[in-house]
Every structure is written in C-alpha cells, then in structure tokens.
CSV table of C-alpha atoms in Angstrom, one decimal:
chain,number,residue,atom,x,y,z
E,19,ASN,CA,14.6,2.4,5.6
E,20,ASN,CA,11.1,2.4,4.7
E,21,ARG,CA,10.0,2.4,8.1
E,22,SER,CA,7.8,4.4,10.4
E,23,PRO,CA,10.0,6.1,13.1
E,24,ARG,CA,6.8,4.9,14.7
E,25,THR,CA,7.5,1.7,15.0
E,26,LEU,CA,10.2,1.8,14.3
E,27,PHE,CA,11.5,3.0,17.4
E,28,THR,CA,8.9,2.9,19.6
E,29,GLN,CA,5.8,0.1,20.1
E,30,GLY,CA,3.6,2.2,17.9
E,31,ASP,CA,1.8,4.8,19.4
E,32,GLN,CA,4.9,7.0,20.2
E,33,LEU,CA,5.3,5.8,23.6
E,34,HIS,CA,6.7,2.9,24.8
E,35,PRO,CA,10.0,2.7,23.2
E,36,SER,CA,11.3,-0.5,21.1
E,37,ALA,CA,14.2,-2.3,22.2
E,38,PHE,CA,15.8,-0.8,19.4
E,39,GLY,CA,14.5,2.6,20.7
E,40,ALA,CA,15.5,2.0,23.5
E,41,GLN,CA,18.9,1.4,22.7
E,42,ILE,CA,19.2,4.7,20.9
E,43,ALA,CA,18.0,7.0,23.4
E,44,ALA,CA,20.4,4.9,25.7
E,45,GLU,CA,23.6,5.7,23.5
E,46,ALA,CA,22.3,9.2,23.1
E,47,ILE,CA,22.5,10.0,26.7
E,48,ALA,CA,25.2,8.1,27.3
E,49,GLU,CA,26.8,11.1,25.3
E,50,ALA,CA,25.3,13.8,26.6
E,51,ILE,CA,26.3,12.8,29.4
E,52,GLU,CA,30.2,12.1,28.6
E,53,GLN,CA,30.0,15.4,26.3
E,54,GLY,CA,29.2,17.0,29.4
E,55,VAL,CA,25.5,18.6,28.1
E,56,PRO,CA,24.5,20.6,30.6
E,57,SER,CA,20.3,19.9,31.0
E,58,ILE,CA,21.7,16.4,30.7
E,59,SER,CA,24.6,16.6,33.5
E,60,ASN,CA,22.1,18.0,36.5
E,61,LEU,CA,20.2,15.6,36.5
E,62,ALA,CA,23.5,13.4,37.7
E,63,GLY,CA,23.0,16.3,41.4
E,64,PRO,CA,20.6,19.3,40.2
E,65,THR,CA,21.7,22.2,43.0
E,66,SER,CA,18.1,23.1,44.2
E,67,GLU,CA,17.7,26.4,42.0
E,68,HIS,CA,18.3,24.5,39.5
E,69,LEU,CA,15.1,22.0,40.2
E,70,GLU,CA,12.8,25.1,41.6
E,71,GLU,CA,14.1,27.2,38.5
E,72,THR,CA,13.0,23.9,36.8
E,73,ILE,CA,9.9,23.2,39.0
E,74,SER,CA,8.3,26.7,37.0
E,75,GLN,CA,9.3,26.7,34.2
E,76,LEU,CA,7.3,23.2,34.4
E,77,SER,CA,4.2,25.0,35.9
E,78,ALA,CA,4.3,27.2,33.7
E,79,ARG,CA,3.5,25.3,31.1
E,80,ARG,CA,0.1,24.0,30.1
E,81,PRO,CA,-0.4,20.5,30.1
E,82,ASP,CA,-1.7,18.5,26.5
E,83,TYR,CA,-4.1,16.4,26.6
E,84,SER,CA,-4.5,15.8,22.7
E,85,ARG,CA,-3.1,12.0,24.0
E,86,VAL,CA,-6.1,11.0,26.3
E,87,TYR,CA,-8.4,13.1,24.1
E,88,ASN,CA,-7.4,10.9,21.6
E,89,ARG,CA,-7.4,7.2,24.1
E,90,VAL,CA,-11.3,8.5,25.2
E,91,GLY,CA,-11.9,8.5,22.0
E,92,THR,CA,-10.5,5.4,21.1
E,93,GLU,CA,-12.1,3.9,23.3
E,94,HIS,CA,-15.9,4.6,21.8
E,95,LEU,CA,-14.6,4.4,19.0
E,96,LYS,CA,-14.1,1.0,20.0
E,97,ARG,CA,-17.3,-0.1,21.1
E,98,GLY,CA,-19.6,1.2,17.9
E,99,ASP,CA,-19.7,4.5,19.7
E,100,TRP,CA,-19.4,7.3,16.6
E,101,GLU,CA,-19.8,10.3,18.2
E,102,PRO,CA,-18.9,10.7,21.6
E,103,ALA,CA,-15.3,9.2,19.7
E,104,ILE,CA,-15.8,12.2,17.0
E,105,ARG,CA,-15.9,15.0,19.9
E,106,GLN,CA,-13.0,12.9,22.2
E,107,PHE,CA,-10.9,13.2,18.8
E,108,ARG,CA,-11.9,16.9,18.3
E,109,LEU,CA,-11.1,17.7,21.1
E,110,ALA,CA,-7.5,16.3,20.8
E,111,LEU,CA,-6.8,18.0,17.5
E,112,GLU,CA,-7.9,21.4,19.1
E,113,GLU,CA,-5.0,20.3,22.2
E,114,ASN,CA,-2.6,19.5,18.4
E,115,GLU,CA,-3.9,20.0,15.2
E,116,ALA,CA,-0.7,18.1,14.3
E,117,ASP,CA,-1.4,14.4,16.0
E,118,ALA,CA,-1.2,12.3,12.9
E,119,ALA,CA,-3.4,9.7,15.2
E,120,ALA,CA,-6.4,12.2,16.2
E,121,HIS,CA,-6.4,13.1,13.0
E,122,CYS,CA,-6.4,9.2,11.6
E,123,ASN,CA,-8.7,8.2,14.3
E,124,LEU,CA,-11.5,10.7,13.6
E,125,GLY,CA,-11.0,10.4,9.4
E,126,ILE,CA,-12.4,6.4,10.7
E,127,ALA,CA,-15.7,7.3,13.0
E,128,LEU,CA,-16.0,9.8,10.2
E,129,LEU,CA,-16.9,7.3,7.8
E,130,SER,CA,-18.2,4.9,10.7
E,131,LYS,CA,-21.0,6.9,11.5
E,132,SER,CA,-24.1,6.9,10.5
E,133,PRO,CA,-24.5,8.5,7.8
E,134,PRO,CA,-20.7,8.4,6.8
E,135,SER,CA,-18.7,11.6,6.3
E,136,PRO,CA,-16.0,11.0,4.0
E,137,LYS,CA,-15.3,14.1,2.5
E,138,GLU,CA,-14.1,15.0,5.6
E,139,ALA,CA,-12.8,11.9,6.6
E,140,ARG,CA,-10.6,12.5,3.6
E,141,LYS,CA,-9.1,15.5,4.5
E,142,HIS,CA,-8.7,14.1,8.4
E,143,PHE,CA,-6.2,11.1,6.3
E,144,GLU,CA,-4.8,13.3,4.5
E,145,ALA,CA,-4.2,15.8,7.0
E,146,ALA,CA,-2.5,12.6,8.8
E,147,ILE,CA,-0.5,11.6,6.0
E,148,THR,CA,1.2,14.7,5.3
E,149,ILE,CA,1.9,15.0,9.5
E,150,ASP,CA,3.0,11.4,9.4
E,151,PRO,CA,3.9,10.0,5.9
E,152,TYR,CA,4.7,6.5,6.9
E,153,SER,CA,0.7,6.1,9.0
E,154,ALA,CA,-0.3,2.6,7.5
E,155,THR,CA,-3.7,3.3,9.2
E,156,ALA,CA,-4.3,7.0,7.3
E,157,HIS,CA,-3.1,5.5,4.2
E,158,LEU,CA,-5.3,2.4,4.1
E,159,ASN,CA,-8.2,3.9,5.2
E,160,LEU,CA,-7.4,7.0,2.8
E,161,GLY,CA,-8.1,4.2,0.1
E,162,LYS,CA,-11.1,3.0,1.4
E,163,ALA,CA,-12.3,6.5,1.5
E,164,VAL,CA,-11.8,7.1,-2.1
E,165,GLU,CA,-12.3,3.8,-3.3
E,166,ALA,CA,-15.7,4.1,-4.6
E,167,ALA,CA,-14.5,7.0,-6.5
E,168,ASP,CA,-10.9,6.6,-7.8
E,169,ALA,CA,-10.0,2.9,-7.5
E,170,GLU,CA,-6.6,3.8,-9.1
E,171,GLN,CA,-5.7,6.1,-6.4
E,172,ALA,CA,-7.3,3.7,-3.6
E,173,ARG,CA,-5.0,1.2,-4.6
E,174,GLU,CA,-2.0,3.8,-4.8
E,175,HIS,CA,-2.5,4.0,-1.1
E,176,PHE,CA,-3.5,0.3,-0.3
E,177,ILE,CA,0.5,0.4,-2.0
E,178,ARG,CA,2.1,2.5,0.3
E,179,ALA,CA,0.3,1.1,3.5
E,180,VAL,CA,2.1,-2.2,2.9
E,181,GLN,CA,5.3,-0.6,2.0
E,182,CYS,CA,4.8,1.1,5.1
E,183,GLN,CA,4.5,-1.8,7.2
E,184,PRO,CA,4.2,-4.8,5.0
E,185,GLU,CA,2.4,-7.4,8.3
E,186,PHE,CA,-0.7,-4.8,7.9
E,187,VAL,CA,-2.8,-7.7,6.9
E,188,PRO,CA,-5.9,-5.3,6.3
E,189,ALA,CA,-3.3,-3.5,3.7
E,190,HIS,CA,-3.2,-6.5,2.1
E,191,VAL,CA,-6.9,-7.5,1.9
E,192,CYS,CA,-7.7,-3.8,0.5
E,193,LEU,CA,-4.5,-3.9,-1.9
E,194,CYS,CA,-5.4,-7.9,-3.2
E,195,ARG,CA,-9.8,-7.2,-3.5
E,196,ASN,CA,-8.7,-3.4,-5.2
E,197,LEU,CA,-6.1,-5.4,-8.0
E,198,TYR,CA,-9.3,-8.4,-8.0
E,199,ARG,CA,-12.3,-5.7,-8.9
E,200,ALA,CA,-10.0,-4.3,-11.4
E,201,GLY,CA,-9.2,-7.2,-13.2
E,202,GLN,CA,-5.8,-7.6,-12.1
E,203,TYR,CA,-6.5,-11.4,-10.6
E,204,LYS,CA,-2.5,-12.6,-11.2
E,205,ALA,CA,-1.3,-9.9,-8.8
E,206,ALA,CA,-4.4,-10.0,-6.5
C-alpha cells in the first residue's frame, strides 16, 4: 500500500484513529491479552504496587509539548501571523526534532512571511520528508519552494504528493500548472 501510515491508521492528524486503525489496535490488544502480555494483562486489575511504580515512572518523564506548540503555531499560520507561528514551530522542534508536521508547518510559515526564506523552508520540508516520506503536504510545499529554480524537481515532488494522497487537490493543481508551463499540455 502506498498510503501514509498517518492517513491509513489515523484521520491524518496522528492522534485520532481511523476506523481501520481502531480495528487494528483492538485486534492487537485482544491478542496481547490472550497471550498474557504483562503490561496489557495488568490493565485489567493492576496491584497497588504496580500503580505506584507506574505513577513514579510517569511522573519522572518530562512531558512532550511539541504537539501543543505545533497546534498553536497552526492557529497563527491560519491567521497569517507568520512570526508567532514560526516561534511556536521552532519550540515544537526544540521539544521533538523528529516532528514532521512541525518541520512542514515551519517551512510553510517561512515561505509565507515577508520576505520569504525559501532556503530555510526547503531544509524543513526535506526534514519532514526524511521523517515521513509519505507526507503529501511536505512534497507539495517542497515542490513549491523549488519550482522557480528547478521546475523538473518541483514536478517530481508534485507527482509524489499525488501518489501519497491521490485525493489531495492542491497537489493536482500544482502538478497541472507545472506541466502546462513546461508545454506538456496533454499531460496537464
């Protein structure tokens, strides 16, 4: 299957499960309970010692706020508040440098601000693709970032975006525009 695990198992947000993702998770949990996997089996009735140990372990962990920063940045991005969005996305990446969505969103903000920062944006789109090669949004925006300098490379990313998410209309629009500008009218 060529679909991104993000869109296959979640509703695209890496948080809320799709019907298929929920089914797979339920089957895995049922199988683990049947096999007597200790961490799953204890969910049914942990001892107070187990609860104390779990609470101790959880409280020792530092929470990861990258998703919160990314979400706040996205709200700024929607309003066109580029600098606050950029700050939030950078905070998200300080928390979790492997956050593909934060890399992609930072790249979008860097391209959208005035003056734009296409070189830095490109680095973030490339990082997002390295982390999540099936990110249609990252491929689309990397294509936009490089199109003025290299129309063929941009076309490759537009094609990849369409392959990753066939129903992603903006990718189709950019691909058709790119092909039309290249004189490939039938392909467009």
